[in-house]
mmCIF file of C-alpha atoms and ligand atoms in Angstrom:
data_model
loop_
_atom_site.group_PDB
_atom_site.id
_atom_site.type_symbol
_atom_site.label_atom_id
_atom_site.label_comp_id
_atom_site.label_asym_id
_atom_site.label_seq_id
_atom_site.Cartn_x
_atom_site.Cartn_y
_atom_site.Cartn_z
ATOM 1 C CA UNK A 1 -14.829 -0.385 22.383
ATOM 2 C CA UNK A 2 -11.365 -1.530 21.283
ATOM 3 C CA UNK A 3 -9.032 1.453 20.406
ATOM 4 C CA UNK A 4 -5.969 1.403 18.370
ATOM 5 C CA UNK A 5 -3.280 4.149 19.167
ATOM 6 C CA UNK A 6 0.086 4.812 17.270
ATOM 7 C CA UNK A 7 2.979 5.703 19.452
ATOM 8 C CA UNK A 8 5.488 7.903 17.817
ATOM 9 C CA UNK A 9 3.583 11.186 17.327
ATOM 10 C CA UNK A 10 0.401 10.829 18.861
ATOM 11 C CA UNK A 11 1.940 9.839 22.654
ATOM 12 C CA UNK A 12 5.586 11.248 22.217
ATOM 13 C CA UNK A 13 6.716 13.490 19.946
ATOM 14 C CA UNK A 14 7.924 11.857 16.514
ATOM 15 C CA UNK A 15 11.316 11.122 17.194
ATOM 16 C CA UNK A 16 11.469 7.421 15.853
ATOM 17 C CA UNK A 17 13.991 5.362 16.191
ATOM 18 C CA UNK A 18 14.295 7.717 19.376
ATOM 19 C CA UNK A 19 11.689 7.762 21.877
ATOM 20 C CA UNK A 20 10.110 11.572 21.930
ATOM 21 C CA UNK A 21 8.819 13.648 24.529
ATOM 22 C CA UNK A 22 5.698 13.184 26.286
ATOM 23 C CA UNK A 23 2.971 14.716 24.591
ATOM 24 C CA UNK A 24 0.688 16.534 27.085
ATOM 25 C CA UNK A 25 -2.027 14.527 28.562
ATOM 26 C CA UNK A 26 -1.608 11.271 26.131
ATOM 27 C CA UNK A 27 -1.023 8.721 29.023
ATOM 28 C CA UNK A 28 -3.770 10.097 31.218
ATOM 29 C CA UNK A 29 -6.422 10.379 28.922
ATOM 30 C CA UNK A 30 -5.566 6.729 28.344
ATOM 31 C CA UNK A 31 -5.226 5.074 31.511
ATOM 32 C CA UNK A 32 -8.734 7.365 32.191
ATOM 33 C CA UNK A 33 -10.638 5.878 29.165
ATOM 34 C CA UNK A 34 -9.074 2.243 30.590
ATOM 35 C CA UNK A 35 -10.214 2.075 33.847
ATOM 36 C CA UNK A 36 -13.561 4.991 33.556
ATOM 37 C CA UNK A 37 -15.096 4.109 30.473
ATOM 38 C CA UNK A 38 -13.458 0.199 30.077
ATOM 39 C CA UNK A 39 -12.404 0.387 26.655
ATOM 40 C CA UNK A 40 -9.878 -1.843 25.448
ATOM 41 C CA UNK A 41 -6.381 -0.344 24.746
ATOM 42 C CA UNK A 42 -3.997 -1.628 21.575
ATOM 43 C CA UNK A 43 -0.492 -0.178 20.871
ATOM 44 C CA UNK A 44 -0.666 -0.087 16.939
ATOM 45 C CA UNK A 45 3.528 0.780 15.680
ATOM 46 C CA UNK A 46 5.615 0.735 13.662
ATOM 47 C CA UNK A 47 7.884 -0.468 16.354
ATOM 48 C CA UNK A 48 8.913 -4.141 16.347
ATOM 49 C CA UNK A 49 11.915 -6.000 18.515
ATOM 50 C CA UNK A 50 13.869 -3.381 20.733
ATOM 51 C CA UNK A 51 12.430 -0.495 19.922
ATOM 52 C CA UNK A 52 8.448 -2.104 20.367
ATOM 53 C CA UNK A 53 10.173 -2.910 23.693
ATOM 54 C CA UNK A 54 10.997 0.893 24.770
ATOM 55 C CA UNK A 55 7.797 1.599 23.696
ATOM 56 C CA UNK A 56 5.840 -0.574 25.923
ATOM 57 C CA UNK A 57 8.230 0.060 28.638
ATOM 58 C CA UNK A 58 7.972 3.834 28.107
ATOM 59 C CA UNK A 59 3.995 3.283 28.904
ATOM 60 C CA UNK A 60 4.377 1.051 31.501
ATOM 61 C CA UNK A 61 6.485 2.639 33.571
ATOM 62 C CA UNK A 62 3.698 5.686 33.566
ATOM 63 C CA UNK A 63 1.274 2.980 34.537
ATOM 64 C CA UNK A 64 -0.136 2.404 30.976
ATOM 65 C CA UNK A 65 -0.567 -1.772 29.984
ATOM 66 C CA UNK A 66 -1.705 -2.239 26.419
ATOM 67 C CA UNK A 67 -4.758 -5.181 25.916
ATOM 68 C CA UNK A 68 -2.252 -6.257 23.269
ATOM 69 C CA UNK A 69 0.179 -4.777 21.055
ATOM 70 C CA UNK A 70 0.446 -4.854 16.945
ATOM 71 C CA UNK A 71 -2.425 -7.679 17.479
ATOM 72 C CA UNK A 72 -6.085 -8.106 18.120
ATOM 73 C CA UNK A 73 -5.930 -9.819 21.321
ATOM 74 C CA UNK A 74 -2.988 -10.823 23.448
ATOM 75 C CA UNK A 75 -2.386 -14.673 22.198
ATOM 76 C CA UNK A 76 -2.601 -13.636 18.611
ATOM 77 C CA UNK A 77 0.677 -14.197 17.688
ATOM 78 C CA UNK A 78 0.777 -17.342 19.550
ATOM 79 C CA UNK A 79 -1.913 -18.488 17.505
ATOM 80 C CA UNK A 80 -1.396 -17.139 14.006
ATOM 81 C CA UNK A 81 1.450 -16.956 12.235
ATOM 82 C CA UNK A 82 1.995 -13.522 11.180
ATOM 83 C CA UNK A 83 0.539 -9.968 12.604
ATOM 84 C CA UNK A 84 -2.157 -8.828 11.088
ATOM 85 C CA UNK A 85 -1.390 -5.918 8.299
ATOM 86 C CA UNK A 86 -4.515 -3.774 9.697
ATOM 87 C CA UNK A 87 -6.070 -4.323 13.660
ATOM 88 C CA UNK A 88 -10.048 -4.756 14.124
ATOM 89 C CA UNK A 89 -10.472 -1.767 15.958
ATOM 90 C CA UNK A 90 -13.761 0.524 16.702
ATOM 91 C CA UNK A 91 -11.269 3.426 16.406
ATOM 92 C CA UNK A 92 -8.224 4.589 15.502
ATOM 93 C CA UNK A 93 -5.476 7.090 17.453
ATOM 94 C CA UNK A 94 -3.115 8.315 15.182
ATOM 95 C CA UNK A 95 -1.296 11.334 14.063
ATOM 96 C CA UNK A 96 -1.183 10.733 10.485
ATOM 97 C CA UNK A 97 -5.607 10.824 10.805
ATOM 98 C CA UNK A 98 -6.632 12.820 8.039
ATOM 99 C CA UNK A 99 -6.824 16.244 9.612
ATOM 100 C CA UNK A 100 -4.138 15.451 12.213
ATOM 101 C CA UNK A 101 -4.563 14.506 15.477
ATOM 102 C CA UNK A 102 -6.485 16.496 18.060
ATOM 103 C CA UNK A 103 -5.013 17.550 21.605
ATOM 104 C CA UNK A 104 -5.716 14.659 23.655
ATOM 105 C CA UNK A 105 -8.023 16.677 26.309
ATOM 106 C CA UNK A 106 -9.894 16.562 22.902
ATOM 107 C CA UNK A 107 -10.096 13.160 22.366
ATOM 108 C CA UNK A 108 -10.353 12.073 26.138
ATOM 109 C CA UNK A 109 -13.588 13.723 25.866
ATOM 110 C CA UNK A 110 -14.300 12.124 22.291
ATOM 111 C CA UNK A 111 -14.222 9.146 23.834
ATOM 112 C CA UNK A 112 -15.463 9.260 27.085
ATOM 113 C CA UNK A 113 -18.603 11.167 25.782
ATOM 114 C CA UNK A 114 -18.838 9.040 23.031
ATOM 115 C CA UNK A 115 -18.773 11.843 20.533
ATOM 116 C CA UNK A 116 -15.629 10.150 18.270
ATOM 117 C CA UNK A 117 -17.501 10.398 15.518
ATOM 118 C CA UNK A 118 -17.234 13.486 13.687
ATOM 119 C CA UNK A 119 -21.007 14.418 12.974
ATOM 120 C CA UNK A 120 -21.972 13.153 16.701
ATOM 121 C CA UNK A 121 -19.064 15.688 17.762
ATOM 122 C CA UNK A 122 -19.814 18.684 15.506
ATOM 123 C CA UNK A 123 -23.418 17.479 16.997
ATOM 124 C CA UNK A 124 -22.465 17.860 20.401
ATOM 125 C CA UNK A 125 -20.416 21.179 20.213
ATOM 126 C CA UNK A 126 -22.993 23.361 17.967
ATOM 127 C CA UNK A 127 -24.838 25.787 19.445
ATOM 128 C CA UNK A 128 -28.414 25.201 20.154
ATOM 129 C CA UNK A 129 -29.920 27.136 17.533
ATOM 130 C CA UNK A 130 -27.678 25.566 14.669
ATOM 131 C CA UNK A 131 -28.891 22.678 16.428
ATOM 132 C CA UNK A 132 -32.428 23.534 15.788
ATOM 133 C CA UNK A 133 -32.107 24.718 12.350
ATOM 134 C CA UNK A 134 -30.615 21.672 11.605
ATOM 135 C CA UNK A 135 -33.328 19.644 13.197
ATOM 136 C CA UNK A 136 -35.980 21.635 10.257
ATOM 137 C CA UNK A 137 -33.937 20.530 7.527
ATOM 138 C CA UNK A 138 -33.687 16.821 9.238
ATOM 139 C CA UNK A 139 -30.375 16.555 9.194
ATOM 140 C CA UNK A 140 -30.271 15.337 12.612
HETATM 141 MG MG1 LIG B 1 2.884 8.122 14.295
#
């Protein structure tokens, strides 16, 4: 799965042009879904020139690489001429998501339990007898 993730807000505070504090758990779950569950990584900011630069440094010197950054793959901008406005990903990391953003020990386990979606997680944390009532109504 290819995930997108902001930087400003959702893995330091929002602090822009200013790089924030870590938020709690942001880097980990990361560099967990990388190398556990193999899903592709893409820093998706606001960021460009110096300030991109901090960014990615910020990560990387926590032991976070990006797949690419503000592109789809890594030779994107090599090959087309401009960034894309919007990145083909399977999911989005951001704290402006409608409903904010959740604590990341949240979303780690989102992801690597493939519950990201919000019925499969409401799913996946009901109790069992919701669950079953559910189930009459074929809902799920
Ligand atoms: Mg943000």
């Amino acid at each position: 799965m290819v995930i997108a993730v902001d930087f400003d807000g959702t893995l330091v505070t929002h602090e822009y042009p200013r790089i924030g504090r870590p938020i709690p758990f942001a880097i980990e779950a990361l560099k967990k879904i990388q190398m556990e569950d193999h899903h592709e990584i893409i820093l998706w900011t606001v960021r460009e020139g110096d300030l991109l630069q901090e960014a990615i440094d910020y990560c990387r010197s926590r032991g976070l690489e990006f797949y690419a950054v503000n592109s789809n793959y890594p030779e994107e901008a090599l090959v087309a001429k401009t960034a894309p406005r919007k990145i083909t990903a399977d999911l989005f990391i951001d704290d402006r998501n409608l409903g904010g953003i959740p604590d990341w020990g949240i979303i780690y386990q989102m992801v690597h339990n493939g519950t990201h979606n919000q019925a499969q997680w409401e799913h996946s944390t009901m109790p069992e007898e919701r669950k079953k009532k559910k189930k009459i109504f074929g809902i799920f």
